[in-house]
Amino acid sequence: MANIRPAVITKILPDSIAAEVGFEVGDAIVSINGTRPRDLIDYQFLCADEILKIEVLDATGKIHHVEIEKDCDRDLGLEFETAVFDNLIQCNNHCPFCFIDQQPPGKRSSLYLKDDDYRLSFLYGSYLTLTNLPEREWQRIDKMRLSPLYVSVHATEPEVRIRLLKNPRAGQILQQLQWFQKKRLQIHAQVVVCPGINDGEHLERTLRDLASFHTGKVPAVASVAVVPVGLTKFRPQQDELIPVTPEKATETIAQVRSLQQEFRRKFHTTFAWLADEWFLIAGEELPPEEEYEDYPQIDNGVGSIRLFLKKFSQAAAELLPPKLKSPRKWHWIVGNAVEKAFQPILERLNSVAGLQVEMHALNSHYWGQNITVTGLLTGHDLLLNLQGQNLDNGILLPSIMLKHGESVFLDDISVEELARKLKTQIFVVAGVEELIKTCIQPLG
Ligand code: SF4
């Protein structure tokens, strides 16, 4: 197939087959057993063979041929620059709530790239709309059993979905769900609620339509996340969008909760979950932990606060000592949306003698939001709030504020630049264990 580029290696895992064979960072895989992989999915499929004949392009442009014999389930231990080695499938919609269009102008072009690629959905759980797939890609999804995929449904009524995605091809979602059902493939769905467009009766219709696909041993629609639309000050003028108010959040919570009761009776699962943000906007208590079952929509902010609190108390019981040998003080940055919910964590950390943690619950001036979730805070927001302050032993920075796999905020400011400007150390913490271990680490 045209446009397939060699897959450039960025990491070789220690003690792996690739390390043993002598692969180097910068080498690129051209083909495996005569086939050029289009993406990581092809690569993983091809590597399932026991004998691999690999064509490798080194950094100087020289081709090498490597033969490897291995167990079929053993991974080579390579990581690549990208997951897709041909062209990324790009979005052909014009959703008024698109976060990419709600960014400030003048940033580097990659920040404005709108992907809508089923391969990233399968590999990483990113949401896609199914409006841009030619027949051969549908066939590949079926042939390679690429399931589950994560689909932005938003509305099942054709005219409402067309209005939201601003794309006439968006009206085929019910037929597409029938296709998944027929092929015994699954999706997880999301509905971004835009007040005045797909809320109220449209939301009810959408959730009932989606529930009609939650049947059989392999339900075509496995779960739904209901998410409030997020708006920034850079949104286009006359975008016909209305922000979600606390009243709207309260109303939507009540509406979805009543449907959840029906779904639980019928399917023995909640099936459609409300993102944590609804409760934060409404100022309501989050649902209890057991309501989230096995957290099928955790990456969409459904239950992430409850899970974080639960994991924290488990890890704290195991890792937090009663006192520290030498005292220290940290500054922990979170979005102001979670300020109240995270108080138990703050209290538990500060109960350790010698450990002081000050929470900075910020909103985002950068995006123009009064209430902000942690993942949307930017370097600009931290500078604005913390510059000139005594930041003691340093900052505890949740990794969800950074772009995936990079040490750069959404506004392109790097962690290093921020640390320099704030004249302090910044510790990026991913998850509860790292948060606790960083708090109690020996001081350098
Ligand atoms: S489908 Fe996603 S990327 Fe495309 S316009 Fe809509 S929100 Fe933006």
Tab-separated table of N, CA and C in Angstrom, residues 234-355:
chain	number	residue	atom	x	y	z
A	234	PHE	N	-11.876	30.698	23.694
A	234	PHE	CA	-11.444	30.807	22.286
A	234	PHE	C	-12.454	30.209	21.319
A	235	ARG	N	-13.639	29.796	21.836
A	235	ARG	CA	-14.596	29.148	20.941
A	235	ARG	C	-15.068	30.134	19.870
A	236	PRO	N	-15.376	29.564	18.693
A	236	PRO	CA	-15.806	30.455	17.614
A	236	PRO	C	-17.076	31.224	18.005
A	237	GLN	N	-17.225	32.419	17.462
A	237	GLN	CA	-18.427	33.231	17.711
A	237	GLN	C	-19.637	32.526	17.110
A	238	GLN	N	-20.790	32.827	17.599
A	238	GLN	CA	-22.056	32.265	17.093
A	238	GLN	C	-21.999	30.749	16.899
A	239	ASP	N	-21.476	30.061	17.910
A	239	ASP	CA	-21.368	28.606	17.777
A	239	ASP	C	-22.624	27.894	18.274
A	240	GLU	N	-23.633	28.612	18.617
A	240	GLU	CA	-24.930	28.136	19.109
A	240	GLU	C	-24.824	27.258	20.363
A	241	LEU	N	-23.686	27.304	21.058
A	241	LEU	CA	-23.540	26.472	22.255
A	241	LEU	C	-23.841	27.259	23.521
A	242	ILE	N	-24.425	26.549	24.489
A	242	ILE	CA	-24.747	27.160	25.787
A	242	ILE	C	-23.981	26.375	26.851
A	243	PRO	N	-23.270	27.055	27.739
A	243	PRO	CA	-22.534	26.310	28.768
A	243	PRO	C	-23.476	25.549	29.704
A	244	VAL	N	-22.956	24.487	30.310
A	244	VAL	CA	-23.749	23.710	31.273
A	244	VAL	C	-23.734	24.450	32.615
A	245	THR	N	-24.907	24.864	33.067
A	245	THR	CA	-25.019	25.572	34.346
A	245	THR	C	-25.214	24.540	35.468
A	246	PRO	N	-25.052	24.951	36.736
A	246	PRO	CA	-25.346	24.017	37.830
A	246	PRO	C	-26.775	23.472	37.750
A	247	GLU	N	-27.741	24.303	37.332
A	247	GLU	CA	-29.138	23.846	37.230
A	247	GLU	C	-29.260	22.764	36.153
A	248	LYS	N	-28.597	23.023	35.020
A	248	LYS	CA	-28.661	22.029	33.924
A	248	LYS	C	-28.013	20.719	34.380
A	249	ALA	N	-26.904	20.842	35.126
A	249	ALA	CA	-26.214	19.634	35.611
A	249	ALA	C	-27.126	18.845	36.553
A	250	THR	N	-27.810	19.559	37.459
A	250	THR	CA	-28.717	18.887	38.403
A	250	THR	C	-29.829	18.164	37.641
A	251	GLU	N	-30.377	18.856	36.635
A	251	GLU	CA	-31.476	18.275	35.846
A	251	GLU	C	-30.996	17.025	35.090
A	252	THR	N	-29.803	17.111	34.495
A	252	THR	CA	-29.299	15.973	33.708
A	252	THR	C	-28.969	14.791	34.626
A	253	ILE	N	-28.417	15.086	35.801
A	253	ILE	CA	-28.116	14.002	36.750
A	253	ILE	C	-29.406	13.261	37.091
A	254	ALA	N	-30.470	14.020	37.390
A	254	ALA	CA	-31.748	13.384	37.761
A	254	ALA	C	-32.291	12.566	36.588
A	255	GLN	N	-32.202	13.124	35.385
A	255	GLN	CA	-32.734	12.435	34.209
A	255	GLN	C	-31.991	11.111	33.954
A	256	VAL	N	-30.659	11.181	33.981
A	256	VAL	CA	-29.878	9.970	33.683
A	256	VAL	C	-30.016	8.954	34.818
A	257	ARG	N	-30.098	9.451	36.062
A	257	ARG	CA	-30.240	8.518	37.190
A	257	ARG	C	-31.529	7.710	37.083
A	258	SER	N	-32.594	8.356	36.613
A	258	SER	CA	-33.840	7.596	36.518
A	258	SER	C	-33.723	6.537	35.410
A	259	LEU	N	-33.026	6.860	34.324
A	259	LEU	CA	-32.805	5.836	33.285
A	259	LEU	C	-31.883	4.724	33.787
A	260	GLN	N	-30.894	5.112	34.601
A	260	GLN	CA	-29.955	4.104	35.128
A	260	GLN	C	-30.710	3.043	35.934
A	261	GLN	N	-31.726	3.493	36.684
A	261	GLN	CA	-32.501	2.524	37.484
A	261	GLN	C	-33.174	1.502	36.576
A	262	GLU	N	-33.717	2.008	35.476
A	262	GLU	CA	-34.353	1.105	34.493
A	262	GLU	C	-33.333	0.131	33.911
A	263	PHE	N	-32.175	0.672	33.535
A	263	PHE	CA	-31.139	-0.176	32.919
A	263	PHE	C	-30.659	-1.243	33.907
A	264	ARG	N	-30.510	-0.834	35.161
A	264	ARG	CA	-30.024	-1.798	36.162
A	264	ARG	C	-31.023	-2.941	36.336
A	265	ARG	N	-32.313	-2.583	36.316
A	265	ARG	CA	-33.345	-3.627	36.454
A	265	ARG	C	-33.289	-4.571	35.250
A	266	LYS	N	-33.109	-3.995	34.086
A	266	LYS	CA	-33.181	-4.782	32.855
A	266	LYS	C	-31.885	-5.545	32.557
A	267	PHE	N	-30.750	-4.853	32.721
A	267	PHE	CA	-29.480	-5.453	32.268
A	267	PHE	C	-28.552	-5.867	33.417
A	268	HIS	N	-28.912	-5.529	34.636
A	268	HIS	CA	-28.037	-5.749	35.808
A	268	HIS	C	-26.713	-4.996	35.678
A	269	THR	N	-26.755	-3.891	34.989
A	269	THR	CA	-25.602	-2.983	34.920
A	269	THR	C	-26.160	-1.569	34.764
A	270	THR	N	-25.389	-0.593	35.251
A	270	THR	CA	-25.822	0.804	35.120
A	270	THR	C	-25.848	1.227	33.656
A	271	PHE	N	-24.959	0.655	32.839
A	271	PHE	CA	-24.880	0.826	31.389
A	271	PHE	C	-24.510	2.246	30.941
A	272	ALA	N	-25.226	3.281	31.418
A	272	ALA	CA	-24.918	4.660	30.994
A	272	ALA	C	-24.475	5.456	32.224
A	273	TRP	N	-23.246	5.955	32.196
A	273	TRP	CA	-22.695	6.629	33.372
A	273	TRP	C	-22.517	8.121	33.148
A	274	LEU	N	-22.661	8.858	34.219
A	274	LEU	CA	-22.437	10.305	34.180
A	274	LEU	C	-20.978	10.601	34.521
A	275	ALA	N	-20.345	11.459	33.725
A	275	ALA	CA	-18.955	11.858	34.024
A	275	ALA	C	-18.931	12.615	35.356
A	276	ASP	N	-17.810	12.514	36.074
A	276	ASP	CA	-17.661	13.176	37.379
A	276	ASP	C	-17.997	14.671	37.299
A	277	GLU	N	-17.664	15.272	36.157
A	277	GLU	CA	-17.843	16.718	36.000
A	277	GLU	C	-19.270	17.185	36.279
A	278	TRP	N	-20.274	16.363	35.939
A	278	TRP	CA	-21.667	16.752	36.207
A	278	TRP	C	-21.854	17.055	37.687
A	279	PHE	N	-21.286	16.183	38.540
A	279	PHE	CA	-21.485	16.326	39.987
A	279	PHE	C	-20.689	17.524	40.504
A	280	LEU	N	-19.518	17.765	39.900
A	280	LEU	CA	-18.705	18.904	40.321
A	280	LEU	C	-19.414	20.212	39.957
A	281	ILE	N	-19.994	20.253	38.756
A	281	ILE	CA	-20.696	21.479	38.326
A	281	ILE	C	-21.947	21.691	39.191
A	282	ALA	N	-22.677	20.597	39.471
A	282	ALA	CA	-23.923	20.715	40.247
A	282	ALA	C	-23.652	20.919	41.733
A	283	GLY	N	-22.415	20.670	42.154
A	283	GLY	CA	-22.083	20.756	43.579
A	283	GLY	C	-22.714	19.609	44.359
A	284	GLU	N	-22.886	18.467	43.699
A	284	GLU	CA	-23.505	17.308	44.365
A	284	GLU	C	-22.447	16.278	44.745
A	285	GLU	N	-22.815	15.444	45.703
A	285	GLU	CA	-21.953	14.344	46.149
A	285	GLU	C	-21.737	13.366	44.982
A	286	LEU	N	-20.517	12.848	44.834
A	286	LEU	CA	-20.262	11.852	43.779
A	286	LEU	C	-20.938	10.530	44.141
A	287	PRO	N	-21.318	9.736	43.143
A	287	PRO	CA	-21.927	8.433	43.450
A	287	PRO	C	-20.942	7.546	44.222
A	288	PRO	N	-21.479	6.577	44.985
A	288	PRO	CA	-20.568	5.700	45.733
A	288	PRO	C	-19.738	4.829	44.794
A	289	GLU	N	-18.617	4.364	45.315
A	289	GLU	CA	-17.647	3.606	44.528
A	289	GLU	C	-18.270	2.401	43.810
A	290	GLU	N	-19.158	1.664	44.515
A	290	GLU	CA	-19.699	0.428	43.918
A	290	GLU	C	-20.569	0.690	42.686
A	291	GLU	N	-21.010	1.937	42.498
A	291	GLU	CA	-21.846	2.223	41.323
A	291	GLU	C	-21.073	2.153	40.012
A	292	TYR	N	-19.734	2.232	40.110
A	292	TYR	CA	-18.948	2.299	38.873
A	292	TYR	C	-18.574	0.935	38.307
A	293	GLU	N	-18.986	-0.131	38.992
A	293	GLU	CA	-18.702	-1.502	38.520
A	293	GLU	C	-17.215	-1.638	38.203
A	294	ASP	N	-16.856	-2.071	36.970
A	294	ASP	CA	-15.407	-2.186	36.692
A	294	ASP	C	-14.879	-0.964	35.919
A	295	TYR	N	-15.453	0.167	36.153
A	295	TYR	CA	-15.003	1.453	35.596
A	295	TYR	C	-14.791	1.395	34.066
A	296	PRO	N	-15.824	1.022	33.300
A	296	PRO	CA	-15.604	0.885	31.855
A	296	PRO	C	-15.314	2.203	31.144
A	297	GLN	N	-15.638	3.349	31.775
A	297	GLN	CA	-15.442	4.632	31.089
A	297	GLN	C	-14.506	5.519	31.909
A	298	ILE	N	-13.548	4.916	32.566
A	298	ILE	CA	-12.654	5.673	33.461
A	298	ILE	C	-11.870	6.763	32.698
A	299	ASP	N	-11.440	6.455	31.463
A	299	ASP	CA	-10.648	7.445	30.720
A	299	ASP	C	-11.480	8.625	30.254
A	300	ASN	N	-12.784	8.517	30.409
A	300	ASN	CA	-13.666	9.620	30.023
A	300	ASN	C	-14.097	10.406	31.256
A	301	GLY	N	-13.366	10.229	32.360
A	301	GLY	CA	-13.683	10.981	33.576
A	301	GLY	C	-14.909	10.446	34.302
A	302	VAL	N	-15.247	9.175	34.090
A	302	VAL	CA	-16.390	8.581	34.786
A	302	VAL	C	-15.860	7.743	35.952
A	303	GLY	N	-15.985	8.288	37.152
A	303	GLY	CA	-15.538	7.547	38.338
A	303	GLY	C	-14.075	7.768	38.669
A	304	SER	N	-13.387	8.632	37.930
A	304	SER	CA	-11.946	8.750	38.165
A	304	SER	C	-11.643	9.331	39.556
A	305	ILE	N	-12.514	10.199	40.067
A	305	ILE	CA	-12.258	10.776	41.397
A	305	ILE	C	-12.443	9.689	42.467
A	306	ARG	N	-13.548	8.934	42.349
A	306	ARG	CA	-13.789	7.853	43.316
A	306	ARG	C	-12.639	6.838	43.310
A	307	LEU	N	-12.195	6.476	42.117
A	307	LEU	CA	-11.122	5.477	42.019
A	307	LEU	C	-9.823	6.026	42.619
A	308	PHE	N	-9.561	7.298	42.367
A	308	PHE	CA	-8.349	7.934	42.900
A	308	PHE	C	-8.394	7.923	44.433
A	309	LEU	N	-9.555	8.271	44.996
A	309	LEU	CA	-9.692	8.295	46.465
A	309	LEU	C	-9.497	6.890	47.045
A	310	LYS	N	-10.082	5.902	46.360
A	310	LYS	CA	-9.966	4.523	46.854
A	310	LYS	C	-8.506	4.051	46.798
A	311	LYS	N	-7.871	4.277	45.649
A	311	LYS	CA	-6.476	3.842	45.507
A	311	LYS	C	-5.591	4.575	46.498
A	312	PHE	N	-5.912	5.860	46.733
A	312	PHE	CA	-5.095	6.623	47.675
A	312	PHE	C	-5.178	6.010	49.071
A	313	SER	N	-6.398	5.710	49.530
A	313	SER	CA	-6.470	5.222	50.912
A	313	SER	C	-5.801	3.859	51.030
A	314	GLN	N	-5.879	3.028	49.976
A	314	GLN	CA	-5.172	1.735	50.028
A	314	GLN	C	-3.659	1.956	50.074
A	315	ALA	N	-3.160	2.817	49.174
A	315	ALA	CA	-1.706	3.037	49.106
A	315	ALA	C	-1.202	3.750	50.363
A	316	ALA	N	-2.008	4.678	50.904
A	316	ALA	CA	-1.589	5.417	52.096
A	316	ALA	C	-1.401	4.461	53.276
A	317	ALA	N	-2.326	3.487	53.403
A	317	ALA	CA	-2.240	2.534	54.517
A	317	ALA	C	-0.929	1.746	54.429
A	318	GLU	N	-0.497	1.496	53.215
A	318	GLU	CA	0.701	0.684	53.024
A	318	GLU	C	1.992	1.509	53.053
A	319	LEU	N	1.941	2.712	52.502
A	319	LEU	CA	3.197	3.441	52.255
A	319	LEU	C	3.477	4.610	53.196
A	320	LEU	N	2.438	5.215	53.755
A	320	LEU	CA	2.696	6.436	54.539
A	320	LEU	C	3.173	6.113	55.955
A	321	PRO	N	4.363	6.604	56.343
A	321	PRO	CA	4.837	6.377	57.713
A	321	PRO	C	4.139	7.349	58.669
A	322	PRO	N	4.201	7.095	59.996
A	322	PRO	CA	3.582	8.058	60.921
A	322	PRO	C	4.336	9.384	60.956
A	323	LYS	N	5.675	9.313	60.743
A	323	LYS	CA	6.407	10.591	60.719
A	323	LYS	C	7.631	10.517	59.797
A	324	LEU	N	8.101	11.678	59.396
A	324	LEU	CA	9.277	11.746	58.520
A	324	LEU	C	10.501	12.162	59.330
A	325	LYS	N	11.681	11.649	58.864
A	325	LYS	CA	12.912	12.000	59.597
A	325	LYS	C	13.220	13.488	59.475
A	326	SER	N	13.043	14.004	58.238
A	326	SER	CA	13.294	15.441	58.081
A	326	SER	C	12.044	16.107	57.523
A	327	PRO	N	11.675	17.270	58.055
A	327	PRO	CA	10.433	17.904	57.603
A	327	PRO	C	10.538	18.456	56.171
A	328	ARG	N	9.411	18.525	55.513
A	328	ARG	CA	9.383	19.095	54.166
A	328	ARG	C	7.984	19.628	53.848
A	329	LYS	N	7.957	20.510	52.853
A	329	LYS	CA	6.665	21.075	52.453
A	329	LYS	C	6.540	21.079	50.927
A	330	TRP	N	5.444	20.529	50.450
A	330	TRP	CA	5.183	20.462	49.006
A	330	TRP	C	3.968	21.311	48.647
A	331	HIS	N	3.935	21.677	47.379
A	331	HIS	CA	2.785	22.418	46.844
A	331	HIS	C	2.134	21.551	45.754
A	332	TRP	N	0.926	21.093	46.038
A	332	TRP	CA	0.231	20.139	45.154
A	332	TRP	C	-0.789	20.908	44.311
A	333	ILE	N	-0.662	20.779	42.984
A	333	ILE	CA	-1.534	21.548	42.074
A	333	ILE	C	-2.683	20.664	41.592
A	334	VAL	N	-3.885	21.161	41.732
A	334	VAL	CA	-5.056	20.449	41.178
A	334	VAL	C	-6.016	21.479	40.572
A	335	GLY	N	-6.954	21.006	39.753
A	335	GLY	CA	-8.005	21.885	39.238
A	335	GLY	C	-8.979	22.195	40.361
A	336	ASN	N	-9.555	23.388	40.355
A	336	ASN	CA	-10.454	23.734	41.479
A	336	ASN	C	-11.733	22.894	41.487
A	337	ALA	N	-12.009	22.176	40.379
A	337	ALA	CA	-13.192	21.307	40.357
A	337	ALA	C	-13.082	20.192	41.399
A	338	VAL	N	-11.855	19.761	41.723
A	338	VAL	CA	-11.702	18.636	42.661
A	338	VAL	C	-11.277	19.084	44.061
A	339	GLU	N	-11.274	20.384	44.299
A	339	GLU	CA	-10.778	20.906	45.587
A	339	GLU	C	-11.473	20.218	46.776
A	340	LYS	N	-12.804	20.161	46.705
A	340	LYS	CA	-13.562	19.598	47.827
A	340	LYS	C	-13.358	18.076	47.903
A	341	ALA	N	-13.450	17.442	46.746
A	341	ALA	CA	-13.368	15.971	46.717
A	341	ALA	C	-12.027	15.459	47.241
A	342	PHE	N	-10.954	16.237	47.041
A	342	PHE	CA	-9.620	15.763	47.434
A	342	PHE	C	-9.212	16.165	48.850
A	343	GLN	N	-10.111	16.793	49.596
A	343	GLN	CA	-9.755	17.189	50.978
A	343	GLN	C	-9.314	15.997	51.835
A	344	PRO	N	-9.989	14.817	51.734
A	344	PRO	CA	-9.541	13.686	52.563
A	344	PRO	C	-8.084	13.297	52.281
A	345	ILE	N	-7.655	13.429	51.035
A	345	ILE	CA	-6.266	13.102	50.681
A	345	ILE	C	-5.328	14.089	51.362
A	346	LEU	N	-5.691	15.364	51.257
A	346	LEU	CA	-4.853	16.412	51.849
A	346	LEU	C	-4.720	16.206	53.364
A	347	GLU	N	-5.850	15.918	53.994
A	347	GLU	CA	-5.825	15.726	55.455
A	347	GLU	C	-4.956	14.533	55.828
A	348	ARG	N	-5.083	13.448	55.068
A	348	ARG	CA	-4.295	12.232	55.392
A	348	ARG	C	-2.799	12.512	55.215
A	349	LEU	N	-2.412	13.200	54.141
A	349	LEU	CA	-0.985	13.499	53.921
A	349	LEU	C	-0.459	14.383	55.055
A	350	ASN	N	-1.250	15.374	55.433
A	350	ASN	CA	-0.794	16.305	56.467
A	350	ASN	C	-0.852	15.710	57.873
A	351	SER	N	-1.403	14.496	57.985
A	351	SER	CA	-1.410	13.849	59.305
A	351	SER	C	-0.059	13.195	59.600
A	352	VAL	N	0.814	13.108	58.592
A	352	VAL	CA	2.158	12.543	58.805
A	352	VAL	C	3.025	13.643	59.434
A	353	ALA	N	3.612	13.341	60.609
A	353	ALA	CA	4.432	14.363	61.284
A	353	ALA	C	5.627	14.719	60.400
A	354	GLY	N	5.839	15.995	60.180
A	354	GLY	CA	6.970	16.446	59.357
A	354	GLY	C	6.610	16.661	57.900
A	355	LEU	N	5.430	16.213	57.492
A	355	LEU	CA	5.018	16.388	56.087
A	355	LEU	C	3.927	17.455	55.994
